[in-house]
mmCIF file of C-alpha atoms in Angstrom:
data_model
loop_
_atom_site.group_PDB
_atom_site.id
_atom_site.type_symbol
_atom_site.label_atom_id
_atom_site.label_comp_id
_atom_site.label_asym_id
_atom_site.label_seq_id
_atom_site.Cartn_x
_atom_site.Cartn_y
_atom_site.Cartn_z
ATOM 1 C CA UNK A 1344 33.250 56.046 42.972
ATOM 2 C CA UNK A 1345 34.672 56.441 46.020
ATOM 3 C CA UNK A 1346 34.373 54.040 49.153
ATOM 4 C CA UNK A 1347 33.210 55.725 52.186
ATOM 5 C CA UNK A 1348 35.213 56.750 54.659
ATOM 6 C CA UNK A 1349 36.205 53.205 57.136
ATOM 7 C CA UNK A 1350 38.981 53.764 59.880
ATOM 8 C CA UNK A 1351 40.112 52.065 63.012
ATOM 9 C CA UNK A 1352 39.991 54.724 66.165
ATOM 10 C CA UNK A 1353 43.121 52.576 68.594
ATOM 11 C CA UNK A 1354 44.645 53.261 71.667
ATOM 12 C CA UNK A 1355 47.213 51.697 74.197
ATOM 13 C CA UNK A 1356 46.476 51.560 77.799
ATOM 14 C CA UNK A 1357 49.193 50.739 80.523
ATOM 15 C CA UNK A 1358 48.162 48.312 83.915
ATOM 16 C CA UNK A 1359 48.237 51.540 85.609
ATOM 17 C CA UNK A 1360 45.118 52.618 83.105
ATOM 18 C CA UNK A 1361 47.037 55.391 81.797
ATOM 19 C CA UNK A 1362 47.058 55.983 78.043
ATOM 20 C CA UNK A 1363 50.321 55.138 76.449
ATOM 21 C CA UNK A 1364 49.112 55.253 71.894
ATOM 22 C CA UNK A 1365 46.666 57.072 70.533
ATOM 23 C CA UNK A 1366 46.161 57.120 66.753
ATOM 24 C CA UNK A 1367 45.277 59.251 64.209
ATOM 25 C CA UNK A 1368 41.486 57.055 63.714
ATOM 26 C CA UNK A 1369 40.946 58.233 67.784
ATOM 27 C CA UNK A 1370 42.005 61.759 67.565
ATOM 28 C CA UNK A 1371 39.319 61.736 64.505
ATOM 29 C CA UNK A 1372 36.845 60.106 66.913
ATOM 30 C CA UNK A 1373 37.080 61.898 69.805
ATOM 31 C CA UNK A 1374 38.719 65.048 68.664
ATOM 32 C CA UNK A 1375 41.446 64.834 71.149
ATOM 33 C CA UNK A 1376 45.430 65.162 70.050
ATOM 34 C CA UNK A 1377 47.906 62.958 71.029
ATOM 35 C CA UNK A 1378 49.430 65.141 73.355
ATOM 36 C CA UNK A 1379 46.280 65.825 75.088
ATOM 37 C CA UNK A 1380 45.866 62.088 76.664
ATOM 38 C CA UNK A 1381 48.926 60.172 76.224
ATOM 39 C CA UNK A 1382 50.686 60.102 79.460
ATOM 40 C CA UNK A 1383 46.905 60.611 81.256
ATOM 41 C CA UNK A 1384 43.965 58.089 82.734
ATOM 42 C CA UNK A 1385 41.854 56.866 80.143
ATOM 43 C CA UNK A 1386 39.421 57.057 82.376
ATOM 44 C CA UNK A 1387 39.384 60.849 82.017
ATOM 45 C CA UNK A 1388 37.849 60.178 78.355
ATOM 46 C CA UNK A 1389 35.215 57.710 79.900
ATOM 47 C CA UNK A 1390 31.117 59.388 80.445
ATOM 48 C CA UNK A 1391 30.489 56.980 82.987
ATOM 49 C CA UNK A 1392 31.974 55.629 86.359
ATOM 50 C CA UNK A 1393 35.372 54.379 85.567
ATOM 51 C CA UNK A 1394 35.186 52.102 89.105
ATOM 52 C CA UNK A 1395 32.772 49.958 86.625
ATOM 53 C CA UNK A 1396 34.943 50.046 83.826
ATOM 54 C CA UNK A 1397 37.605 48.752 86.276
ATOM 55 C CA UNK A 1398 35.563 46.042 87.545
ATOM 56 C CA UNK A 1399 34.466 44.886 83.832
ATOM 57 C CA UNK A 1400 38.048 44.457 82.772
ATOM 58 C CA UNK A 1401 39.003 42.648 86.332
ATOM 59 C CA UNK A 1402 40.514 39.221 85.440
ATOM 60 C CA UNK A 1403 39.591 39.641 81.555
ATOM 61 C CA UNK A 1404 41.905 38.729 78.799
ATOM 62 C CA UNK A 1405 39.604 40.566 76.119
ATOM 63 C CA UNK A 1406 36.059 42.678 76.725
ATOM 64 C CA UNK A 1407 33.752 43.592 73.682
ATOM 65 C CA UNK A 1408 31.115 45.928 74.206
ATOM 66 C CA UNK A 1409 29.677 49.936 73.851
ATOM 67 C CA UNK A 1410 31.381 51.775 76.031
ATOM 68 C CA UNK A 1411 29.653 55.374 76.834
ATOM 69 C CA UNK A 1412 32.756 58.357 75.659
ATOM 70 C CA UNK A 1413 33.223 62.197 76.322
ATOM 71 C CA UNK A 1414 34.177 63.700 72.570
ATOM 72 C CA UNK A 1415 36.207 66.613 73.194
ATOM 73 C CA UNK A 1416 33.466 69.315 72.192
ATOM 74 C CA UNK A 1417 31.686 67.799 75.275
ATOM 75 C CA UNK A 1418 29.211 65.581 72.982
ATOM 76 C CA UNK A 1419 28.591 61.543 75.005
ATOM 77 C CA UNK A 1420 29.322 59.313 72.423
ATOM 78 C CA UNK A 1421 28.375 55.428 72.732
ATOM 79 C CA UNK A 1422 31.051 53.518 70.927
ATOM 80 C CA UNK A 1423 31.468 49.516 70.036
ATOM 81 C CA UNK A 1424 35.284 48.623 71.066
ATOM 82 C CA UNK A 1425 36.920 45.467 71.296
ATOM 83 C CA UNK A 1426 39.888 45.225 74.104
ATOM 84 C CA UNK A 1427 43.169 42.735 74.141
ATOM 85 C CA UNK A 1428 45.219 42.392 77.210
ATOM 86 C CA UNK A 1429 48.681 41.840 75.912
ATOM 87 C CA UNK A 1430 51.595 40.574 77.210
ATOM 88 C CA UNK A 1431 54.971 41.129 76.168
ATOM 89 C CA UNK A 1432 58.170 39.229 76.235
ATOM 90 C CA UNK A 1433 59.667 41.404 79.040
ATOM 91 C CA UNK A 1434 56.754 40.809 81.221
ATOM 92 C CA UNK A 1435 55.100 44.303 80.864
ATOM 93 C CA UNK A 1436 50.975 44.230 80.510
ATOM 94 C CA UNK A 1437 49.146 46.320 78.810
ATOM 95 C CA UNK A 1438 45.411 46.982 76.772
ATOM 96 C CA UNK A 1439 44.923 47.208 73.151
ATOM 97 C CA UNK A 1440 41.946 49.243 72.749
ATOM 98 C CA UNK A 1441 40.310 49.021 69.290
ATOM 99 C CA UNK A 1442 36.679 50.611 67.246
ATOM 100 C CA UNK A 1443 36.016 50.541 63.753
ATOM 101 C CA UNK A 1444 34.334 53.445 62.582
ATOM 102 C CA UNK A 1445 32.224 53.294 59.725
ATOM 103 C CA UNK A 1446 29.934 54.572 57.246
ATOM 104 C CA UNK A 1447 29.805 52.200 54.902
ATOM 105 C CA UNK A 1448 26.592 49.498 55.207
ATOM 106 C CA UNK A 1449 26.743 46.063 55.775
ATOM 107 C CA UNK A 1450 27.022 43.810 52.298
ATOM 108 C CA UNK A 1451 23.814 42.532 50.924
ATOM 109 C CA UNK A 1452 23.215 39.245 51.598
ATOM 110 C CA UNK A 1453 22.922 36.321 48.831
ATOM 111 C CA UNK A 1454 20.141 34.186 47.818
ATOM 112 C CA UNK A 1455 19.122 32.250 50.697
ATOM 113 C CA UNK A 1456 20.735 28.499 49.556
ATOM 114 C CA UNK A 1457 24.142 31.299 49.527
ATOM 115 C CA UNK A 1458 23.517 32.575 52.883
ATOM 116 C CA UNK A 1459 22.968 28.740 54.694
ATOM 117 C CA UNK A 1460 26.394 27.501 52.698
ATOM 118 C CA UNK A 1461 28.017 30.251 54.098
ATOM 119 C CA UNK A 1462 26.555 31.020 57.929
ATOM 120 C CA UNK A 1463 26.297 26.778 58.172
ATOM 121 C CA UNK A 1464 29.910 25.532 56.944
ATOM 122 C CA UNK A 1465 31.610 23.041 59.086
ATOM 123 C CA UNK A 1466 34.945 25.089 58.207
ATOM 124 C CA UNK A 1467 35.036 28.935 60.178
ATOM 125 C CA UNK A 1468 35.001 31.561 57.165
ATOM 126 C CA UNK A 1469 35.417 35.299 56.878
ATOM 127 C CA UNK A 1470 34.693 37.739 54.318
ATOM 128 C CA UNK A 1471 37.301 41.307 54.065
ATOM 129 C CA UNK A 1472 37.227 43.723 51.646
ATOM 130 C CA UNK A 1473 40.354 45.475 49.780
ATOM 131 C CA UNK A 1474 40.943 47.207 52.575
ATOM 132 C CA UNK A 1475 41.252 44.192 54.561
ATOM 133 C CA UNK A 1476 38.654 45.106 56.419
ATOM 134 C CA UNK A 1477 36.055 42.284 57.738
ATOM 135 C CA UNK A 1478 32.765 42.114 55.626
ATOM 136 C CA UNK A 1479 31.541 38.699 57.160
ATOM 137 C CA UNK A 1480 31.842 35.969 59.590
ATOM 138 C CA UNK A 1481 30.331 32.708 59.617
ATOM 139 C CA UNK A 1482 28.583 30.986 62.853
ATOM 140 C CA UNK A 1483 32.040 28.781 63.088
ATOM 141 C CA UNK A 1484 34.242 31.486 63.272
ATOM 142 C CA UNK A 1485 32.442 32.953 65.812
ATOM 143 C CA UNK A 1486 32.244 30.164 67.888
ATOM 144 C CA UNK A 1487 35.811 29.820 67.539
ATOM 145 C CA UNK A 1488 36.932 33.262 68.528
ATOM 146 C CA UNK A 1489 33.904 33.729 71.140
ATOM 147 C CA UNK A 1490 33.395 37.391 68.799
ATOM 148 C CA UNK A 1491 29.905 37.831 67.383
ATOM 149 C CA UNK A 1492 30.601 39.100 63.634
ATOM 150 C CA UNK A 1493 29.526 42.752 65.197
ATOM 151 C CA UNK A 1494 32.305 43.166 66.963
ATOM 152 C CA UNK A 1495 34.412 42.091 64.562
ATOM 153 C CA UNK A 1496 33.031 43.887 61.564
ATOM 154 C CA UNK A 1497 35.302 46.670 59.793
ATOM 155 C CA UNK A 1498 38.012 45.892 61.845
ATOM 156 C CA UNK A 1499 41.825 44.135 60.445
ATOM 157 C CA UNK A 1500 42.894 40.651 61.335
ATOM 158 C CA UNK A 1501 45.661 42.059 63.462
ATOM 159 C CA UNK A 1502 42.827 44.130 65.446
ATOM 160 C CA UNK A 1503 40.874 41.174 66.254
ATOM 161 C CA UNK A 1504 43.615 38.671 66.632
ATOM 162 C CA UNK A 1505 46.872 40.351 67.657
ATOM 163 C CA UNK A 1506 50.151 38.801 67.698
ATOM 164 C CA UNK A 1507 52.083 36.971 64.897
ATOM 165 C CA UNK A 1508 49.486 34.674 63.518
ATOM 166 C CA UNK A 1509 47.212 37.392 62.713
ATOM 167 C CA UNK A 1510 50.136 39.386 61.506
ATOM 168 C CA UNK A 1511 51.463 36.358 58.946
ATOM 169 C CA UNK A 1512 47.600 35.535 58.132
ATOM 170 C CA UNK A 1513 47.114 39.375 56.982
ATOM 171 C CA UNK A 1514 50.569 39.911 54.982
ATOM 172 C CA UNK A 1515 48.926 36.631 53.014
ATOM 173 C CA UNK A 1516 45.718 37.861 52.636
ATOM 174 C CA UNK A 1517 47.679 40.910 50.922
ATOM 175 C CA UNK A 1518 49.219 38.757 48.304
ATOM 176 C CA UNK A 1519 45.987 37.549 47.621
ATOM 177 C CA UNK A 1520 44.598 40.925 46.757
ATOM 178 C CA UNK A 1521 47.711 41.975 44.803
ATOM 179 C CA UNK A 1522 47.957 38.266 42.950
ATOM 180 C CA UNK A 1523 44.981 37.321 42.294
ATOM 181 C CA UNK A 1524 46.123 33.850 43.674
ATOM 182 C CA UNK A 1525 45.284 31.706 46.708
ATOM 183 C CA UNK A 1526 47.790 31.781 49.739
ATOM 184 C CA UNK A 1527 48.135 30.004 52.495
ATOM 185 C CA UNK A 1528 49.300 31.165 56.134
ATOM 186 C CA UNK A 1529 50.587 29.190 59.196
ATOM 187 C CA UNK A 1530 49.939 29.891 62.411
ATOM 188 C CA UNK A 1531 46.895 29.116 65.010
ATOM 189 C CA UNK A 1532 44.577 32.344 64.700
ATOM 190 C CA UNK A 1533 42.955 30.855 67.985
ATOM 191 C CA UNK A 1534 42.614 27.592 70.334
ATOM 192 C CA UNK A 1535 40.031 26.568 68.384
ATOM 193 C CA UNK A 1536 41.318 26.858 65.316
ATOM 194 C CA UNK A 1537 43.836 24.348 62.950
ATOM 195 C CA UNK A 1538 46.830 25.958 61.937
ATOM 196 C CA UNK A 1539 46.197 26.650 58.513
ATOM 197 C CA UNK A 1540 44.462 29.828 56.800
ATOM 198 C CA UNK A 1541 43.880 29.264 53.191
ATOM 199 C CA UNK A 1542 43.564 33.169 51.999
ATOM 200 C CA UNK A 1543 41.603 33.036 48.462
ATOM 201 C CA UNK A 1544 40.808 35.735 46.265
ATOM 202 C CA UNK A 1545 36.948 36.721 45.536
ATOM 203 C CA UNK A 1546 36.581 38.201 41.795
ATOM 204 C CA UNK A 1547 33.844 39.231 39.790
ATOM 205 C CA UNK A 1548 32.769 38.266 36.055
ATOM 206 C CA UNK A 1549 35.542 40.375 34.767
ATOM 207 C CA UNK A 1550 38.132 38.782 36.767
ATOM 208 C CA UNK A 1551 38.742 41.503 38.915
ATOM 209 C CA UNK A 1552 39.362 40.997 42.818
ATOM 210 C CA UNK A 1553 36.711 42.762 44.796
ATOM 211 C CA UNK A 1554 37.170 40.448 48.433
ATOM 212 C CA UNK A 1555 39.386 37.909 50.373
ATOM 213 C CA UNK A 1556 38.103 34.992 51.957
ATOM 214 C CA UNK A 1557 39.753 33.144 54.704
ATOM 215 C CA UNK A 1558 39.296 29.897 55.854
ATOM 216 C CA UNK A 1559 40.728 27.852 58.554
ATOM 217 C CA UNK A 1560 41.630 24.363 58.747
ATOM 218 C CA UNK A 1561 39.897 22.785 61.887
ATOM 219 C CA UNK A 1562 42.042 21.794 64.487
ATOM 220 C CA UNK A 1563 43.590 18.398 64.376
ATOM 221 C CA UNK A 1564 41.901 15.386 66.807
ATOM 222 C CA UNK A 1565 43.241 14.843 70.481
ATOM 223 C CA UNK A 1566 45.451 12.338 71.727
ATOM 224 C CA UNK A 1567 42.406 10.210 72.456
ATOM 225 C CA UNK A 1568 41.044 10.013 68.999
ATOM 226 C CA UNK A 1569 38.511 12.424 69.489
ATOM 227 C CA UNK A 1570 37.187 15.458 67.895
ATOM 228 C CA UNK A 1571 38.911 18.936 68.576
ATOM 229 C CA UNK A 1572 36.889 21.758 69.832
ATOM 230 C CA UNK A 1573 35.795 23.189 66.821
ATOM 231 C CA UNK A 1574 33.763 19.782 65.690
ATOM 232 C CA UNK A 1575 31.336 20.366 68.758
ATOM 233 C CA UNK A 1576 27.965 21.385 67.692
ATOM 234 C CA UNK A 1577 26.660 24.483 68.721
#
């Protein structure tokens, strides 16, 4: 059978707020061709005052949240996006705008002893699917990424944590799939986080790999002796 249809709508925007990458998953969003906004205020897409866009994003190094868009047949669409402000090595800023559209539903959930193990584990957890896409997030991955598992879900590591560690930590959650064998990836996914993702592969009674799960190492304790930020209750 085939899976339903799960993309990623992205788009680059410059400090200037003009649109610099728009992908094929946005153009199937919003209807719009590349030509037709690169190079112009993404602003111009927005169905609301961009002044209060503006002010949202002031001082922000990420924003999640619905943000109210103009499809190009004129229709006001209300979309979940998630937002990174990158930096890169020459100094130039810029926004990585990201939505995951989909129409498949959320995973049933397990017996309830299943559900506790999972939401309740001292170690942060995710769930993706074979398309790497995220399924699940426990209450200590949240915590450690400040994300609710909404904002997160049906996007790619690299969407919700850009930048080499979530590049490395995908690439080994890809081996997983295609080996059928546990890998491991080095890298700190977040400030919160130890610097060690354990990528193992989920299979059914036939052996058969139907999900990844990552887990992170918590972070290592502070000069003092104490806990790291990820053993605080909460």
């Amino acid at each position: 059978m085939e899976r339903p249809a799960t993309y990623t709508a992205t788009a680059t925007i410059d400090e200037r707020g003009i649109l610099t990458g728009w992908s094929d998953g946005a153009r199937r969003l919003l209807g719009y061709d590349s030509p037709a906004v690169v190079g112009r205020p993404a602003a111009a897409l927005l169905a609301t005052d961009p002044a209060g866009a503006r002010r949202t994003l002031a001082g922000r190094g990420r924003w999640h949240g619905t943000v109210p868009l103009r499809h190009q047949d004129g229709r006001r669409l209300e979309l979940d996006v998630l937002a990174h402000r990158r930096t890169s090595p020459a100094g130039r800023t810029d926004w990585l705008v990201v939505s995951a559209v989909t129409t498949r539903p959320q995973p049933p959930r397990g017996d309830p002893l299943e559900e506790w193990t999972f939401l309740q584990s001292p170690f942060p957890l995710a769930v993706f699917d074979p398309d790497l896409r995220l399924l699940r997030a426990n209450r200590r991955l949240e915590h450690a990424l400040a994300l609710p598992e909404a904002a997160m879900r049906g996007l790619c590591l690299t969407h919700i944590v850009p930048g080499a560690a979530g590049e490395e930590a995908e690439r080994s959650m890809r081996a997983a799939l295609e080996s059928g064998r546990p890998q491991e990836a080095h890298g700190r996914l977040g400030p919160d986080l130890g610097r060690t993702a354990v990528l193992t592969p989920l299979k059914d009674a036939d052996g058969r790999v139907r999900a990844v799960c990552l887990s992170v190492s918590r972070p290592a304790p502070d000069a003092a002796g104490g806990p790291g930020p990820a053993d605080e209750t909460g």
